PDB file of C-alpha atoms in Angstrom:
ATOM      1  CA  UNK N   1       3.937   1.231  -8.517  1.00  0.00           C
ATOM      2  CA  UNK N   2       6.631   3.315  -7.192  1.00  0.00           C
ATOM      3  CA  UNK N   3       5.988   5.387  -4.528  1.00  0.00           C
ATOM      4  CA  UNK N   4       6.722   9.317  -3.974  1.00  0.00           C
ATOM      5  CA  UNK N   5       9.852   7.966  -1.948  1.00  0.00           C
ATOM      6  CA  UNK N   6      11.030   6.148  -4.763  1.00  0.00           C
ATOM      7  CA  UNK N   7      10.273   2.961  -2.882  1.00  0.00           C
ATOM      8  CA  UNK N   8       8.103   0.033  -4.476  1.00  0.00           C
ATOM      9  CA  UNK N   9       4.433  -0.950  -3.225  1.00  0.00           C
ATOM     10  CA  UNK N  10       2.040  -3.214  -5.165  1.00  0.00           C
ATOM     11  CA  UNK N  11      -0.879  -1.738  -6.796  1.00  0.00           C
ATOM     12  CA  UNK N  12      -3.969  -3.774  -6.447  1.00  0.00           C
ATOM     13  CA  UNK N  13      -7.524  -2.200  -8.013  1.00  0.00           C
ATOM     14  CA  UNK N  14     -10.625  -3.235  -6.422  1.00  0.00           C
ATOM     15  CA  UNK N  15     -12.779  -4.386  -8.597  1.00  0.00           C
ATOM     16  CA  UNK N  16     -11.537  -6.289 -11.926  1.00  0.00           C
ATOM     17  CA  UNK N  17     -14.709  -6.440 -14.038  1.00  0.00           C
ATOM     18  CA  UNK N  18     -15.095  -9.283 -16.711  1.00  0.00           C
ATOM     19  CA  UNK N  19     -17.578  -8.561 -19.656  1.00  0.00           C
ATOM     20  CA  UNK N  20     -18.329  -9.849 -23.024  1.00  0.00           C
ATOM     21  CA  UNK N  21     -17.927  -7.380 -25.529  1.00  0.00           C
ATOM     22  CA  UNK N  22     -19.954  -7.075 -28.647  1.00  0.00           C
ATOM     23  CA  UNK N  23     -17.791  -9.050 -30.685  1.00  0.00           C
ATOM     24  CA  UNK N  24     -18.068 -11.889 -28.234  1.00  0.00           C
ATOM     25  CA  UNK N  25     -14.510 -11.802 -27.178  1.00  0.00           C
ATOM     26  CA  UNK N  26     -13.925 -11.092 -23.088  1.00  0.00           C
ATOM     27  CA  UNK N  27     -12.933  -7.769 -22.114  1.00  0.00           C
ATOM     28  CA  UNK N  28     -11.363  -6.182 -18.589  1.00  0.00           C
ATOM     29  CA  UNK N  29     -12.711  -2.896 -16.468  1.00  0.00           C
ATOM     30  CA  UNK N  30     -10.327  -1.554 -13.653  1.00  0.00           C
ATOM     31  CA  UNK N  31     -12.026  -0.162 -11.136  1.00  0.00           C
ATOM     32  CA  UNK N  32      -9.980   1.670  -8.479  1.00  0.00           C
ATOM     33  CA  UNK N  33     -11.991   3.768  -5.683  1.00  0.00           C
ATOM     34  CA  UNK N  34      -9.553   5.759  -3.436  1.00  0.00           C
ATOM     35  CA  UNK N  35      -9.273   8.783  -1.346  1.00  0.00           C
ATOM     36  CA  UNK N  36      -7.984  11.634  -2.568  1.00  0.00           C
ATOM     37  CA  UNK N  37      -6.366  13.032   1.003  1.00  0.00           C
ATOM     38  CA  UNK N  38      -3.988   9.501   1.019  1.00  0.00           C
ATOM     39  CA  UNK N  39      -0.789   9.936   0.604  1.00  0.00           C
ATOM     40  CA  UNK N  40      -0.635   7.220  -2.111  1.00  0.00           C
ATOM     41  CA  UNK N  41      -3.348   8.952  -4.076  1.00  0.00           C
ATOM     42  CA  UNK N  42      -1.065  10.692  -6.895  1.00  0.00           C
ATOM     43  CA  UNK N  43       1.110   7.593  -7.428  1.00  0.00           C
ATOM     44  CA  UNK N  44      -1.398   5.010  -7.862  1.00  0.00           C
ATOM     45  CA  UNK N  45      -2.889   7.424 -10.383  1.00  0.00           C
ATOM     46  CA  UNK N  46       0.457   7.476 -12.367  1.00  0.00           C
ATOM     47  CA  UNK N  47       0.751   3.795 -12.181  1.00  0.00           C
ATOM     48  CA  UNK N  48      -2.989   3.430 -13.167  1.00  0.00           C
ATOM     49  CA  UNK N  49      -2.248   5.611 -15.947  1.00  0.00           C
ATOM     50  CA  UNK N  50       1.081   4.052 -17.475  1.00  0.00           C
ATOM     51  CA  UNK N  51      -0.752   0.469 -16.836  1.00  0.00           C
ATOM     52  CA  UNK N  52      -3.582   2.136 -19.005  1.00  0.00           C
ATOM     53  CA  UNK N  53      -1.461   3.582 -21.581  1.00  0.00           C
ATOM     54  CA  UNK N  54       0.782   0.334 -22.097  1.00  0.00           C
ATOM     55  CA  UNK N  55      -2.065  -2.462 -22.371  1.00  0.00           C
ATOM     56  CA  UNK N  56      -4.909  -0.113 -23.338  1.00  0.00           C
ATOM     57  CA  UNK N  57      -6.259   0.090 -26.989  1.00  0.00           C
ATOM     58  CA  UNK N  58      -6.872  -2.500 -29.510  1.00  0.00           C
ATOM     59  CA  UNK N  59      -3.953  -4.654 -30.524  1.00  0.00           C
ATOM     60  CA  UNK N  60      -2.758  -4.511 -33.822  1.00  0.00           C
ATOM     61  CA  UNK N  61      -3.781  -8.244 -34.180  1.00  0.00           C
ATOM     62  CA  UNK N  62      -5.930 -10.716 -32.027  1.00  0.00           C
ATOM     63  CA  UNK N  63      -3.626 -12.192 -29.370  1.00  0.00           C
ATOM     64  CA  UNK N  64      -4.563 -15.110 -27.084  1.00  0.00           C
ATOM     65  CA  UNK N  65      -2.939 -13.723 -24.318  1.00  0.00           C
ATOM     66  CA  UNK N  66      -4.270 -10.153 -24.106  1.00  0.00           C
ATOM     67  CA  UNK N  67      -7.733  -9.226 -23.116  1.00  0.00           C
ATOM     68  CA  UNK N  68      -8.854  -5.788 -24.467  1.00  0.00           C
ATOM     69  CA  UNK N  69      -9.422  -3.384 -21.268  1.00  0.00           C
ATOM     70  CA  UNK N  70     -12.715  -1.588 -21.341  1.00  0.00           C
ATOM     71  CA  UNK N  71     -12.562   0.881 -18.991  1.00  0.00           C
ATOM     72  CA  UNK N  72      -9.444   1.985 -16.973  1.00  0.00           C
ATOM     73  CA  UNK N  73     -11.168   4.058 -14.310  1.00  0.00           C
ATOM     74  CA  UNK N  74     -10.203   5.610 -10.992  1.00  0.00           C
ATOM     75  CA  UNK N  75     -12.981   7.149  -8.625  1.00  0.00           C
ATOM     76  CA  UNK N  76     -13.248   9.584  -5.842  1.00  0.00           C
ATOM     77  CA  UNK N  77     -16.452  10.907  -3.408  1.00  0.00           C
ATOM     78  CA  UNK N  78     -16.002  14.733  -4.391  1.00  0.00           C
ATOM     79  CA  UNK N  79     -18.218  16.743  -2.084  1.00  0.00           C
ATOM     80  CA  UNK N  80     -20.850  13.752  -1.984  1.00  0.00           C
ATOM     81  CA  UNK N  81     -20.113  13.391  -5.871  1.00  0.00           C
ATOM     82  CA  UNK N  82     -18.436   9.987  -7.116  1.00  0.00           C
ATOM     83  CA  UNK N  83     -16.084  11.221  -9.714  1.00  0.00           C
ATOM     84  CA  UNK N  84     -14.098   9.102 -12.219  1.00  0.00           C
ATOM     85  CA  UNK N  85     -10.846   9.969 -13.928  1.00  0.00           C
ATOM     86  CA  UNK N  86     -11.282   7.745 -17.581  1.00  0.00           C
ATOM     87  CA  UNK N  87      -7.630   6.483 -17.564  1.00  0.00           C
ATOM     88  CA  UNK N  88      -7.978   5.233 -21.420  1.00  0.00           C
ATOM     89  CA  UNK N  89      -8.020   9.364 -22.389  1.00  0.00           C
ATOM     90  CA  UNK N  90      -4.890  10.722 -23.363  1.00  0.00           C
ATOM     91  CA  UNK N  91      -6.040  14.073 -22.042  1.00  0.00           C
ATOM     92  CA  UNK N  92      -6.351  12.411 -18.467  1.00  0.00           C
ATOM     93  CA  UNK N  93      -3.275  10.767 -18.239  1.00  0.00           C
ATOM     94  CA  UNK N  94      -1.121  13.507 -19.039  1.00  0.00           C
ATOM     95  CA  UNK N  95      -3.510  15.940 -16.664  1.00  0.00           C
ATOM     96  CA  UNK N  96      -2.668  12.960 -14.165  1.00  0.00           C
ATOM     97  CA  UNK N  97       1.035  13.280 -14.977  1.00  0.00           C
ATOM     98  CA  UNK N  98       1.394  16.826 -14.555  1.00  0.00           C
ATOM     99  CA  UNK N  99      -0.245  16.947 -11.436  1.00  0.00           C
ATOM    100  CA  UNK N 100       2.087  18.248  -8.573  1.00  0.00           C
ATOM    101  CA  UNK N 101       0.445  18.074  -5.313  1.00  0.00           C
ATOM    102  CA  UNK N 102      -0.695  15.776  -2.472  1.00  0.00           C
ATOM    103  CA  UNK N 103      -4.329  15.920  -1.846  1.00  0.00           C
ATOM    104  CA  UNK N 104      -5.921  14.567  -5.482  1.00  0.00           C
ATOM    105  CA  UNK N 105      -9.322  16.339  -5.561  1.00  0.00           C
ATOM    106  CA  UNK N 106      -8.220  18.707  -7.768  1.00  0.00           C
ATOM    107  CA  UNK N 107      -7.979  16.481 -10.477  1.00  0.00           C
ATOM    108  CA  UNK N 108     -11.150  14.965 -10.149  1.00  0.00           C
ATOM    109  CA  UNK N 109     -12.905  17.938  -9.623  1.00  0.00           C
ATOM    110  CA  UNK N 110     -11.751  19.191 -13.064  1.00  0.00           C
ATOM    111  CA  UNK N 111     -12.699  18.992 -16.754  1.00  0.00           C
ATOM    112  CA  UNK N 112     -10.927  15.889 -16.674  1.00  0.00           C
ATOM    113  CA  UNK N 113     -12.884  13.938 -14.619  1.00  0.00           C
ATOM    114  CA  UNK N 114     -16.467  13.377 -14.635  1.00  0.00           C
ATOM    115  CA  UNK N 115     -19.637  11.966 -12.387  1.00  0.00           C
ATOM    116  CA  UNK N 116     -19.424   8.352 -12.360  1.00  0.00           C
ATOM    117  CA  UNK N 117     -21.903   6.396 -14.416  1.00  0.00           C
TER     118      UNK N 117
END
């Protein structure tokens, strides 16, 4: 992802979840816990949301090579709260993209994001 300093860091979510999906095929979760106060907070967002928006959805056709994401999910401890931002919503990603600040709580705090189930 790039950084706020236009420099280049690699974006690593914690938990990659495997599951089978109804139609028996495999499917991917991203899971990304991260503090909202880091200075990285708003960039791995943006990266978590273009990564969502670019691989997310159904393909057209079955391909071999891509496994449908499930969930595309990044969480935050809001006032003893664990709140998720669903990165597969349109309406979150651009919210995420139009965010100007440095401390991230905002975001989850809002309509936009929602207790973590």
């Amino acid at each position: 992802y790039q950084r706020d300093d236009d420099t280049w860091a690699s974006l690593q979510v914690d938990f990659v979840i495997v599951s089978r999906r109804d139609d028996g095929r495999l499917g991917v979760s991203l899971i990304d816990p991260h503090g909202t106060f880091l200075a990285d907070s708003r960039a791995k967002l943006r990266a978590l949301a273009d990564y969502a928006e670019q691989f997310g959805g159904e393909p057209a056709e079955p391909h071999p090579d891509r496994t449908p994401l499930v969930r595309v999910e990044a969480l935050a401890d809001i006032g003893g709260t664990i709140r998720a931002l669903d990165l597969l919503d349109p309406a979150v990603r651009t919210a995420v993209r139009a965010f100007d600040g440095g401390d991230t709580r905002g975001l989850y705090a809002s309509s936009h994001g929602r207790d973590y189930r």
